[in-house]
Coordinates of C-alpha atoms and ligand atoms in Angstrom, one line a residue:
M153 CA 0.0 0.0 0.0
P154 CA 1.2 3.5 -0.7
L155 CA 2.1 5.7 2.2
R156 CA -0.3 8.6 2.8
S157 CA 1.5 9.8 5.9
A158 CA 2.0 13.6 6.1
D159 CA 5.6 13.2 5.1
W160 CA 4.9 11.3 1.8
W161 CA 6.6 14.3 0.0
Q162 CA 9.9 13.1 1.5
R163 CA 9.5 9.4 2.0
G164 CA 7.3 8.5 -1.0
V165 CA 7.8 7.9 -4.7
I166 CA 6.2 10.4 -7.1
Y167 CA 5.1 9.1 -10.5
Q168 CA 4.9 11.5 -13.4
V169 CA 2.0 10.9 -15.7
Y170 CA 2.1 12.6 -19.1
P171 CA -1.7 12.7 -19.5
R172 CA -1.8 12.6 -23.3
S173 CA 0.1 9.4 -23.4
F174 CA -1.1 7.4 -20.4
A175 CA -4.5 5.9 -21.3
D176 CA -7.3 7.0 -23.7
S177 CA -10.8 6.2 -22.5
D178 CA -12.8 7.7 -25.3
G179 CA -11.1 6.6 -28.5
D180 CA -9.9 10.0 -29.6
G181 CA -6.3 8.9 -29.6
V182 CA -5.3 11.2 -26.7
G183 CA -5.0 10.0 -23.1
D184 CA -7.4 11.5 -20.6
L185 CA -8.4 11.7 -16.9
P186 CA -10.8 8.7 -16.9
G187 CA -8.0 6.7 -18.6
I188 CA -5.7 7.5 -15.6
T189 CA -8.4 6.6 -13.1
A190 CA -9.0 3.3 -14.9
H191 CA -5.3 2.4 -14.4
L192 CA -4.9 3.3 -10.8
D193 CA -4.7 -0.4 -10.0
H194 CA -1.4 -0.5 -11.9
L195 CA 0.0 2.4 -9.9
E196 CA -1.2 0.9 -6.6
A197 CA 0.4 -2.5 -7.5
L198 CA 3.6 -0.7 -8.5
G199 CA 3.6 1.0 -5.1
V200 CA 3.9 4.7 -5.8
D201 CA 2.7 7.4 -3.4
A202 CA 1.8 10.3 -5.6
L203 CA 1.0 11.2 -9.2
W204 CA 2.1 14.3 -10.8
L205 CA 0.0 15.1 -13.9
S206 CA 1.6 17.3 -16.6
P207 CA -0.8 20.1 -17.5
I208 CA -4.4 19.2 -18.0
Y209 CA -5.7 22.8 -18.7
P210 CA -7.3 24.2 -21.9
S211 CA -4.5 24.9 -24.3
P212 CA -4.0 25.5 -28.0
G213 CA -1.3 22.8 -27.6
L214 CA 1.6 24.6 -29.2
D215 CA 3.8 23.6 -26.3
V216 CA 1.7 20.5 -25.8
G217 CA -0.2 21.8 -22.8
Y218 CA 2.5 24.1 -21.3
D219 CA 0.8 27.0 -23.2
V220 CA -2.3 27.4 -20.9
S221 CA -5.3 29.4 -22.0
D222 CA -7.2 28.9 -18.8
H223 CA -5.4 27.9 -15.6
A224 CA -8.6 27.2 -13.7
A225 CA -10.4 24.7 -16.0
I226 CA -9.8 21.3 -17.5
D227 CA -9.2 20.8 -21.2
P228 CA -12.2 18.9 -22.6
L229 CA -9.5 16.8 -24.4
F230 CA -8.7 15.3 -20.9
G231 CA -12.3 15.3 -19.5
T232 CA -14.2 17.4 -17.0
M233 CA -13.9 18.8 -13.5
A234 CA -16.0 15.8 -12.3
D235 CA -13.4 13.5 -13.9
L236 CA -10.7 15.2 -12.0
D237 CA -12.7 15.0 -8.7
R238 CA -13.2 11.3 -9.4
L239 CA -9.5 10.8 -10.0
V240 CA -8.5 12.6 -6.8
A241 CA -11.0 10.6 -4.8
E242 CA -10.0 7.2 -6.2
A243 CA -6.3 8.0 -5.9
H244 CA -6.9 9.0 -2.3
D245 CA -8.8 5.8 -1.6
R246 CA -5.6 4.0 -2.6
G247 CA -3.4 6.2 -0.5
I248 CA -2.1 8.0 -3.6
A249 CA -1.7 11.8 -3.6
L250 CA -2.2 14.0 -6.6
I251 CA 0.0 16.8 -7.8
L252 CA -0.9 19.2 -10.6
D253 CA 1.5 21.1 -12.9
L254 CA 1.2 24.9 -12.5
V255 CA 2.5 26.9 -15.4
L256 CA 2.7 30.3 -13.8
N257 CA 5.5 32.0 -15.7
H258 CA 3.5 32.4 -18.9
T259 CA 0.2 31.8 -20.6
S260 CA -0.9 31.0 -24.0
D261 CA -1.3 34.0 -26.3
Q262 CA -5.0 32.8 -26.5
H263 CA -5.5 33.3 -22.8
A264 CA -8.2 35.9 -22.3
W265 CA -5.8 38.0 -20.2
F266 CA -3.3 38.3 -23.1
E267 CA -6.0 38.9 -25.7
D268 CA -7.1 41.8 -23.7
S269 CA -3.6 42.9 -22.8
R270 CA -2.4 43.0 -26.4
S271 CA -5.5 44.9 -27.6
S272 CA -4.5 48.3 -26.2
R273 CA -2.2 50.1 -23.7
T274 CA -5.2 51.0 -21.6
S275 CA -7.1 47.7 -21.4
E276 CA -7.9 46.0 -18.1
H277 CA -5.0 43.6 -18.4
A278 CA -2.7 46.1 -20.1
D279 CA 0.0 45.6 -17.4
W280 CA -0.4 41.9 -16.9
Y281 CA 2.4 40.9 -19.3
L282 CA 5.9 42.3 -19.9
W283 CA 5.5 45.1 -22.4
R284 CA 8.3 47.5 -23.4
D285 CA 8.8 50.3 -25.9
P286 CA 11.3 49.7 -28.6
A287 CA 14.8 50.8 -27.9
G288 CA 14.7 52.7 -31.2
W289 CA 14.0 52.2 -34.9
R290 CA 16.3 51.0 -37.6
R291 CA 15.3 51.1 -41.3
G292 CA 11.6 51.4 -40.2
K293 CA 11.8 48.4 -37.9
P294 CA 11.5 48.5 -34.1
I295 CA 14.6 47.5 -32.1
P296 CA 14.0 45.1 -29.1
P297 CA 14.4 46.7 -25.7
N298 CA 17.3 44.5 -24.6
N299 CA 19.2 41.4 -25.6
W300 CA 17.1 38.7 -23.9
Q301 CA 16.6 35.5 -25.8
S302 CA 14.0 32.8 -26.0
L303 CA 15.1 29.4 -24.6
F304 CA 13.3 27.8 -27.6
G305 CA 15.2 29.9 -30.2
G306 CA 15.4 33.5 -31.5
G307 CA 15.0 36.7 -29.5
A308 CA 12.7 37.0 -26.5
W309 CA 10.7 40.0 -27.8
Q310 CA 7.8 40.0 -30.1
W311 CA 6.3 43.2 -31.7
E312 CA 2.6 43.9 -31.2
P313 CA 1.5 46.5 -33.7
R314 CA -1.7 47.3 -31.8
R315 CA 0.2 48.6 -28.8
E316 CA 3.3 49.5 -30.8
Q317 CA 5.3 47.7 -28.1
F318 CA 7.2 44.5 -27.6
Y319 CA 6.1 41.7 -25.3
M320 CA 8.5 39.2 -23.8
H321 CA 8.4 35.4 -24.1
I322 CA 11.1 33.0 -22.7
F323 CA 9.5 30.2 -24.6
L324 CA 7.4 30.3 -27.8
V325 CA 6.1 33.6 -29.3
E326 CA 2.7 32.1 -28.4
Q327 CA 3.7 31.9 -24.7
P328 CA 3.9 35.5 -23.4
D329 CA 5.5 35.9 -19.9
L330 CA 3.3 37.3 -17.2
N331 CA 4.3 40.4 -15.2
W332 CA 4.8 39.1 -11.8
R333 CA 5.5 42.5 -10.4
N334 CA 1.9 43.4 -10.9
P335 CA 0.0 42.6 -7.7
A336 CA -3.2 41.8 -9.7
V337 CA -1.4 38.9 -11.5
R338 CA -0.3 37.5 -8.1
T339 CA -3.7 37.8 -6.6
A340 CA -5.3 36.1 -9.7
Q341 CA -2.8 33.2 -9.7
L342 CA -3.1 32.6 -5.9
D343 CA -6.9 32.5 -6.2
M344 CA -6.6 30.0 -9.0
I345 CA -4.3 27.9 -6.8
R346 CA -6.8 28.0 -3.9
G347 CA -9.4 26.8 -6.3
W348 CA -7.4 23.6 -7.1
L349 CA -6.6 23.0 -3.5
A350 CA -10.4 23.1 -2.8
H351 CA -10.7 20.2 -5.3
G352 CA -8.5 18.2 -2.9
V353 CA -5.2 18.2 -4.8
D354 CA -2.2 17.6 -2.7
G355 CA 0.5 19.7 -4.3
F356 CA 1.9 21.4 -7.4
R357 CA 4.8 21.2 -9.7
L358 CA 5.9 24.7 -10.5
D359 CA 7.0 25.1 -14.1
V360 CA 10.2 27.2 -14.5
Y361 CA 9.4 28.8 -11.2
D362 CA 12.7 30.8 -11.0
A363 CA 11.8 32.7 -14.2
F364 CA 8.7 34.4 -12.8
F365 CA 10.6 37.6 -11.9
K366 CA 12.9 39.4 -14.3
D367 CA 15.2 42.4 -13.6
A368 CA 12.9 45.4 -12.9
S369 CA 15.0 47.7 -15.1
F370 CA 15.1 45.2 -18.0
A371 CA 18.9 45.3 -18.1
S372 CA 20.5 43.2 -20.8
N373 CA 22.3 40.0 -19.9
P374 CA 26.1 40.0 -20.1
P375 CA 27.7 37.6 -22.6
L376 CA 28.9 34.3 -21.3
V377 CA 32.7 34.1 -21.2
P378 CA 34.2 32.1 -22.9
Q379 CA 31.5 31.7 -25.6
P380 CA 30.2 28.2 -26.2
R381 CA 31.5 26.2 -29.2
G382 CA 30.1 23.8 -31.7
L383 CA 26.3 23.3 -32.0
A384 CA 25.7 24.9 -28.6
R385 CA 26.7 28.3 -30.0
L386 CA 23.9 28.3 -32.5
R387 CA 21.4 29.1 -29.8
G388 CA 21.5 32.7 -28.7
W389 CA 20.3 31.7 -25.2
N390 CA 23.5 29.7 -24.7
R391 CA 25.7 32.7 -25.3
Q392 CA 24.5 34.8 -22.3
L393 CA 24.8 34.7 -18.6
H394 CA 21.2 34.7 -17.4
V395 CA 21.4 37.1 -14.5
N396 CA 18.7 39.5 -15.5
D397 CA 16.0 37.4 -17.1
K398 CA 15.5 35.0 -14.2
D399 CA 16.5 34.2 -10.6
Q400 CA 15.6 37.5 -9.1
P401 CA 15.4 38.0 -5.2
E402 CA 11.7 38.9 -5.3
L403 CA 10.9 35.2 -6.0
H404 CA 11.5 34.3 -2.4
D405 CA 8.6 36.5 -1.1
F406 CA 6.3 35.0 -3.6
L407 CA 7.3 31.4 -2.8
A408 CA 6.8 32.1 0.9
E409 CA 3.3 33.4 0.1
L410 CA 2.5 30.4 -2.0
R411 CA 4.0 28.0 0.5
A412 CA 1.9 29.5 3.3
I413 CA -1.2 28.6 1.3
V414 CA -0.1 25.1 0.5
D415 CA 1.0 24.5 4.0
E416 CA -2.4 25.4 5.5
V417 CA -3.2 21.7 5.3
P418 CA -0.5 19.2 6.4
G419 CA 0.5 16.7 3.8
R420 CA 0.6 19.1 0.9
M421 CA 3.7 20.0 -1.1
T422 CA 5.3 21.8 -4.0
V423 CA 8.2 21.0 -6.3
G424 CA 9.9 23.6 -8.3
E425 CA 11.4 23.2 -11.7
P426 CA 14.3 25.5 -12.0
L427 CA 15.4 26.9 -15.4
E428 CA 18.9 25.7 -15.9
V429 CA 20.5 26.5 -12.6
A430 CA 23.4 25.0 -10.6
P431 CA 22.5 22.7 -7.7
Q432 CA 23.7 25.3 -5.3
I433 CA 21.1 27.8 -6.4
A434 CA 18.4 25.1 -6.6
A435 CA 19.2 23.9 -3.1
G436 CA 18.7 27.4 -1.7
H437 CA 15.0 27.2 -2.5
A438 CA 14.4 23.7 -1.0
G439 CA 12.6 23.4 2.3
P440 CA 10.3 21.2 4.2
R441 CA 7.4 20.1 1.9
H442 CA 9.0 22.0 -0.9
L443 CA 11.3 20.2 -3.3
I444 CA 13.4 21.5 -6.1
F445 CA 14.4 19.5 -9.1
D446 CA 18.1 19.4 -9.9
F447 CA 18.8 17.9 -13.3
D448 CA 22.5 17.5 -13.1
L449 CA 22.3 13.8 -12.4
L450 CA 19.9 13.3 -15.3
K451 CA 22.5 14.8 -17.7
Q452 CA 25.2 12.2 -16.8
P453 CA 26.0 9.1 -18.9
W454 CA 25.7 5.7 -17.3
K455 CA 29.3 5.9 -16.0
A456 CA 30.3 5.5 -12.4
D457 CA 32.6 8.5 -12.3
A458 CA 30.2 10.9 -13.9
L459 CA 27.3 9.8 -11.7
A460 CA 29.4 9.9 -8.5
D461 CA 30.5 13.5 -9.4
A462 CA 26.9 14.6 -9.8
I463 CA 25.9 12.9 -6.6
D464 CA 28.7 14.6 -4.7
E465 CA 27.8 18.0 -6.1
R466 CA 24.2 17.5 -5.1
E467 CA 25.1 16.3 -1.6
A468 CA 27.4 19.2 -1.1
A469 CA 24.8 21.7 -2.4
F470 CA 21.9 20.4 -0.3
G471 CA 23.9 19.3 2.8
P472 CA 22.3 17.1 5.4
S473 CA 19.5 19.5 6.3
R474 CA 18.0 20.0 2.9
W475 CA 16.1 17.3 1.0
P476 CA 16.8 16.8 -2.7
A477 CA 14.6 15.4 -5.5
V478 CA 16.0 12.6 -7.7
V479 CA 15.1 12.6 -11.4
L480 CA 16.5 10.4 -14.2
S481 CA 13.8 11.0 -16.8
N482 CA 10.9 13.4 -17.6
H483 CA 8.8 14.6 -20.5
D484 CA 11.6 16.9 -21.8
Q485 CA 14.6 14.5 -21.9
P486 CA 15.5 11.3 -23.6
R487 CA 14.4 8.3 -21.5
Q488 CA 16.8 6.6 -19.2
A489 CA 15.9 3.2 -20.6
T490 CA 17.4 4.1 -23.9
R491 CA 19.8 6.8 -22.9
Y492 CA 21.8 4.4 -20.8
A493 CA 21.8 1.3 -23.0
R494 CA 20.3 0.3 -26.3
G495 CA 21.6 -3.2 -26.9
P496 CA 20.6 -6.5 -25.3
E497 CA 21.8 -5.2 -21.9
R498 CA 19.0 -2.6 -21.9
D499 CA 16.7 -4.3 -19.4
A500 CA 19.6 -5.1 -17.0
V501 CA 20.7 -1.5 -17.1
A502 CA 17.1 -0.3 -16.7
K503 CA 16.8 -2.4 -13.5
A504 CA 20.1 -1.1 -12.2
A505 CA 19.1 2.5 -13.0
A506 CA 15.9 1.9 -11.0
V507 CA 18.0 1.0 -8.0
L508 CA 19.9 4.3 -8.3
L509 CA 16.7 6.3 -8.7
L510 CA 15.0 4.7 -5.7
T511 CA 17.9 4.5 -3.3
L512 CA 19.7 7.8 -3.5
R513 CA 19.0 10.4 -0.7
G514 CA 16.0 12.4 -2.0
T515 CA 12.4 12.0 -3.2
P516 CA 12.4 9.9 -6.4
F517 CA 10.4 11.0 -9.4
L518 CA 9.6 8.1 -11.7
Y519 CA 8.5 9.0 -15.2
Y520 CA 5.6 6.9 -16.6
G521 CA 6.8 3.9 -18.7
E522 CA 10.2 3.6 -17.1
E523 CA 8.7 0.8 -15.0
I524 CA 8.5 -1.3 -18.1
G525 CA 11.7 0.0 -19.6
L526 CA 9.8 1.9 -22.3
G527 CA 12.2 3.5 -24.7
D528 CA 12.4 6.6 -26.8
I529 CA 10.6 6.4 -30.1
H530 CA 12.0 7.6 -33.4
V531 CA 9.5 10.1 -34.7
P532 CA 9.8 10.8 -38.5
R533 CA 10.2 14.4 -39.3
K534 CA 6.7 14.9 -40.8
E535 CA 5.2 13.5 -37.6
I536 CA 7.0 15.7 -35.1
V537 CA 4.6 17.5 -32.8
D538 CA 7.0 19.2 -30.4
P539 CA 7.1 22.9 -31.6
P540 CA 10.6 23.9 -30.7
A541 CA 11.9 20.9 -32.5
R542 CA 9.9 21.7 -35.6
R543 CA 10.6 25.4 -35.7
F544 CA 13.9 26.0 -34.1
W545 CA 16.0 22.9 -34.0
P546 CA 15.9 21.7 -37.6
F547 CA 19.5 20.4 -37.2
T548 CA 18.8 18.2 -34.3
Q549 CA 15.2 17.1 -35.0
L550 CA 16.2 13.9 -36.8
W551 CA 17.9 12.5 -33.7
W552 CA 16.5 14.6 -30.9
N553 CA 13.1 16.1 -30.1
R554 CA 10.9 15.9 -27.0
D555 CA 8.3 13.7 -28.7
Q556 CA 10.7 10.8 -28.5
C557 CA 10.2 10.4 -24.7
R558 CA 6.4 10.9 -24.9
A559 CA 5.3 7.6 -26.6
P560 CA 1.8 6.3 -25.5
M561 CA 1.9 3.7 -22.7
P562 CA 1.5 0.2 -24.0
W563 CA -0.8 -1.7 -21.6
T564 CA -1.3 -4.9 -23.6
D565 CA 0.0 -6.6 -26.7
G566 CA -3.3 -5.8 -28.5
P567 CA -3.8 -3.1 -31.1
N568 CA -2.1 0.1 -30.1
G569 CA -1.0 -1.6 -27.0
G570 CA -4.5 -1.1 -25.5
F571 CA -3.7 2.6 -25.2
T572 CA -6.6 3.7 -27.4
T573 CA -9.2 2.2 -29.7
G574 CA -8.5 5.2 -32.0
R575 CA -5.4 6.5 -33.7
P576 CA -2.7 7.4 -31.1
W577 CA -1.7 11.1 -31.1
L578 CA 1.9 10.0 -31.3
R579 CA 3.3 6.7 -32.6
M580 CA 3.6 3.7 -30.2
A581 CA 7.0 2.2 -29.4
P582 CA 7.8 -0.5 -31.9
D583 CA 8.4 -3.2 -29.3
L584 CA 5.0 -3.0 -27.7
A585 CA 4.2 -6.7 -28.5
T586 CA 6.6 -7.7 -25.8
R587 CA 7.1 -4.5 -23.8
N588 CA 3.8 -3.8 -22.3
V589 CA 2.3 -3.8 -18.8
A590 CA 0.3 -7.0 -19.1
S591 CA 3.2 -9.2 -20.4
Q592 CA 5.6 -7.8 -17.9
S593 CA 3.2 -8.3 -15.0
A594 CA 3.2 -12.0 -15.9
D595 CA 7.0 -12.3 -16.1
P596 CA 8.9 -12.4 -12.8
D597 CA 12.1 -11.4 -14.6
S598 CA 10.7 -8.3 -16.3
V599 CA 11.6 -4.7 -15.6
L600 CA 8.1 -4.2 -14.1
S601 CA 8.5 -7.1 -11.7
A602 CA 11.9 -5.7 -10.7
Y603 CA 10.3 -2.3 -10.0
R604 CA 7.5 -3.7 -8.0
R605 CA 9.9 -5.7 -5.8
L606 CA 12.2 -2.8 -5.4
L607 CA 9.4 -0.4 -4.4
A608 CA 8.2 -2.9 -1.8
V609 CA 11.8 -3.2 -0.4
R610 CA 12.0 0.6 -0.3
R611 CA 8.8 0.8 1.6
A612 CA 10.0 -1.7 4.1
L613 CA 13.4 0.0 4.8
I614 CA 13.1 3.4 6.5
A615 CA 16.8 4.1 5.8
L616 CA 16.1 4.1 2.1
Q617 CA 13.3 6.6 2.6
T618 CA 14.9 9.1 5.1
G619 CA 18.5 7.9 5.8
S620 CA 21.7 9.8 5.5
F621 CA 24.1 9.1 2.6
R622 CA 27.7 8.2 2.5
W623 CA 30.0 6.4 0.0
V624 CA 31.3 3.0 0.6
V625 CA 32.8 2.6 -2.9
R626 CA 32.9 5.8 -4.9
A627 CA 33.0 4.7 -8.5
R628 CA 36.2 2.5 -8.0
G629 CA 36.3 -0.2 -10.6
G630 CA 33.0 1.0 -12.1
V631 CA 31.0 0.3 -8.9
L632 CA 28.9 2.7 -6.9
A633 CA 28.3 1.5 -3.4
Y634 CA 26.8 3.7 -0.6
R635 CA 25.2 3.5 2.7
R636 CA 21.9 5.0 3.8
D637 CA 21.6 5.0 7.6
A638 CA 18.6 5.7 9.8
P639 CA 18.2 5.2 13.5
G640 CA 18.4 1.4 14.1
E641 CA 18.9 0.5 10.4
A642 CA 21.7 0.7 7.8
V643 CA 21.3 -0.1 4.2
L644 CA 24.1 -0.8 1.7
V645 CA 23.4 -0.3 -2.0
A646 CA 25.9 -1.5 -4.6
I647 CA 25.6 -1.1 -8.3
N648 CA 27.9 -2.7 -10.8
L649 CA 28.0 -0.6 -13.9
N650 CA 30.3 -3.1 -15.7
A651 CA 29.5 -5.7 -18.2
E652 CA 31.7 -8.0 -16.2
P653 CA 31.4 -9.3 -12.6
A654 CA 33.0 -7.1 -9.9
T655 CA 34.3 -7.8 -6.5
V656 CA 34.0 -4.9 -4.1
A657 CA 36.3 -4.7 -1.1
L658 CA 34.5 -3.0 1.8
E659 CA 37.5 -1.0 3.0
D660 CA 35.5 1.0 5.5
P661 CA 35.9 -1.0 8.7
A662 CA 32.6 0.1 10.2
T663 CA 30.8 -1.2 7.1
A664 CA 32.7 -4.4 7.0
A665 CA 32.0 -5.1 10.7
L666 CA 28.2 -5.2 10.2
T667 CA 26.3 -8.3 9.3
W668 CA 24.6 -7.5 6.1
Q669 CA 21.5 -9.4 5.0
P670 CA 20.4 -9.4 1.3
A671 CA 17.2 -7.5 0.7
Y672 CA 17.1 -7.1 -3.1
S673 CA 19.0 -7.9 -6.2
T674 CA 18.2 -7.0 -9.8
V675 CA 19.1 -10.5 -10.9
G676 CA 16.5 -11.8 -8.6
E677 CA 18.7 -14.5 -7.0
D678 CA 18.7 -15.1 -3.3
R679 CA 22.1 -13.8 -2.3
T680 CA 24.1 -15.1 0.7
P681 CA 25.1 -12.5 3.3
L682 CA 28.4 -10.8 3.0
D683 CA 31.5 -12.5 4.4
G684 CA 32.4 -9.2 6.0
A685 CA 35.1 -7.9 3.7
T686 CA 33.9 -8.3 0.1
L687 CA 30.8 -8.2 -2.0
D688 CA 30.6 -10.0 -5.3
L689 CA 28.4 -8.5 -8.0
L690 CA 27.3 -10.1 -11.2
P691 CA 27.5 -8.1 -14.5
R692 CA 25.3 -5.0 -14.2
E693 CA 23.8 -6.2 -11.0
A694 CA 22.5 -3.9 -8.3
V695 CA 21.9 -5.1 -4.8
I696 CA 20.5 -3.8 -1.6
L697 CA 21.6 -5.2 1.8
R698 CA 20.4 -4.3 5.3
A699 CA 22.0 -4.4 8.7
P700 CA 20.6 -3.6 12.1
L701 CA 22.3 -0.6 13.8
S702 CA 22.5 -0.3 17.5
V703 CA 20.9 2.9 18.6
Ligands
NOJ95 C1 9.3 23.3 -18.8 C2 8.5 22.2 -19.2 O1 9.0 21.0 -18.6 C3 8.6 22.1 -20.7 O2 7.9 21.0 -21.2 C4 7.9 23.4 -21.3 O3 8.1 23.4 -22.7 C5 8.5 24.6 -20.7 N1 8.7 24.5 -19.2 C6 7.7 25.8 -20.9 O4 6.5 25.8 -20.1

């Protein structure tokens, strides 16, 4: 059974659902809320504690839902408010919390606020977005007010002839940034948040939360020194130090206000998605019931040294008193199941990566499909939906776009993997006949069975949920081994990243002195306890051992 204690935000496992791709209940080819509700049994059997739903609000869909045209409603594509209420109630019945995705930095250009704002300089919402006069005119064309860039490509300023002013957009032209210095914006957004809380949701993921505030004087960003080389230099965004278009001190006040509202009821939480910041800055925003993503680990290859460096950096940034979040995949990045290994070793690596995700210090975020080792799909150019890939990244779109990690979930080996009776909005993974939830449920050696066992072990071992972290073997010989200690219980995790067997000497006398009992292995064998000095690992094996600690 999932947890549902007030500290699930820290001890639990949070599962990200990409609603379009999870399960379609009405045959339109797009996943929806009743589809998610219909598959809660899977999530309960898996043993997750909370669901985070990527945006479910009305949206023209140019950023596939992250361009919101009404933050307070449900997109009919996904269902109705009653469908959301049912999902919340049925998830709660199973002890599963529900987190919504809040896109507060920007709206769609089709949001009523923006339509009014762009209509004239004196409209009701005139000052709800970031409007600026041109810096001047050159050959009859207005010059943008500063050098800010869009993360998705091109400059960040778009000319609006009706106002004869520019508006600012960090993402697509169709995603204007809100003016967070306007108290009316703040009041409207906080009211909207109270509305969702009244529907019983348990928390929010805050999209690019550190970009809400920009420098009040709209100063240009300084250039990055030295300048990036290679493909990276093609994007103007990469050539600047982003000191003035995000990470402003005013954010702290707003977060405090938001957190006070969320904290009115115990057992609610938020998690912030920072926009490309170092772990040190991210850690500064973390607090009780308020997590911050830190994507450094996710960017590392499946190599012991690289992973160990990222873990050290995070541990140093967060320190023992702040609680990190652990993420290996999400809807913006290539999936871990294919990023780490593509050949026949893929499932073995997927199982080992699951151990890393679910045993590091921090709250794990598990992206839908990873539990069956779902891989990235190859989306032919003419089928690409992801707008930045279509418009701005023509060089890379053949081998990288965000559609690749958003394939619909295969539930069965039937037509379209049982995802829809219609035509899926995005192509299914080609291996769905064997890689689907039903087949893997029946196979004790599958990635899914490994995840289920692992989540049950995690639930039984408090040290894995809340324990401290320290290295036992820091990447030596391609092995990561670490201890998680809680009062009365120590857990030893060892991951062999090699294709060959490994023998790990436990040089730390305090660790070698304990009597370790096996709790879990990715190869599923019953392992014998350690002899005290060494641990033998099979190729790509990951193990969890436990020992009582005297208190
Ligand atoms: C971050 C989201 O994860 C991404 O999918 C989206 O495109 C941008 N924010 C803009 O909302």
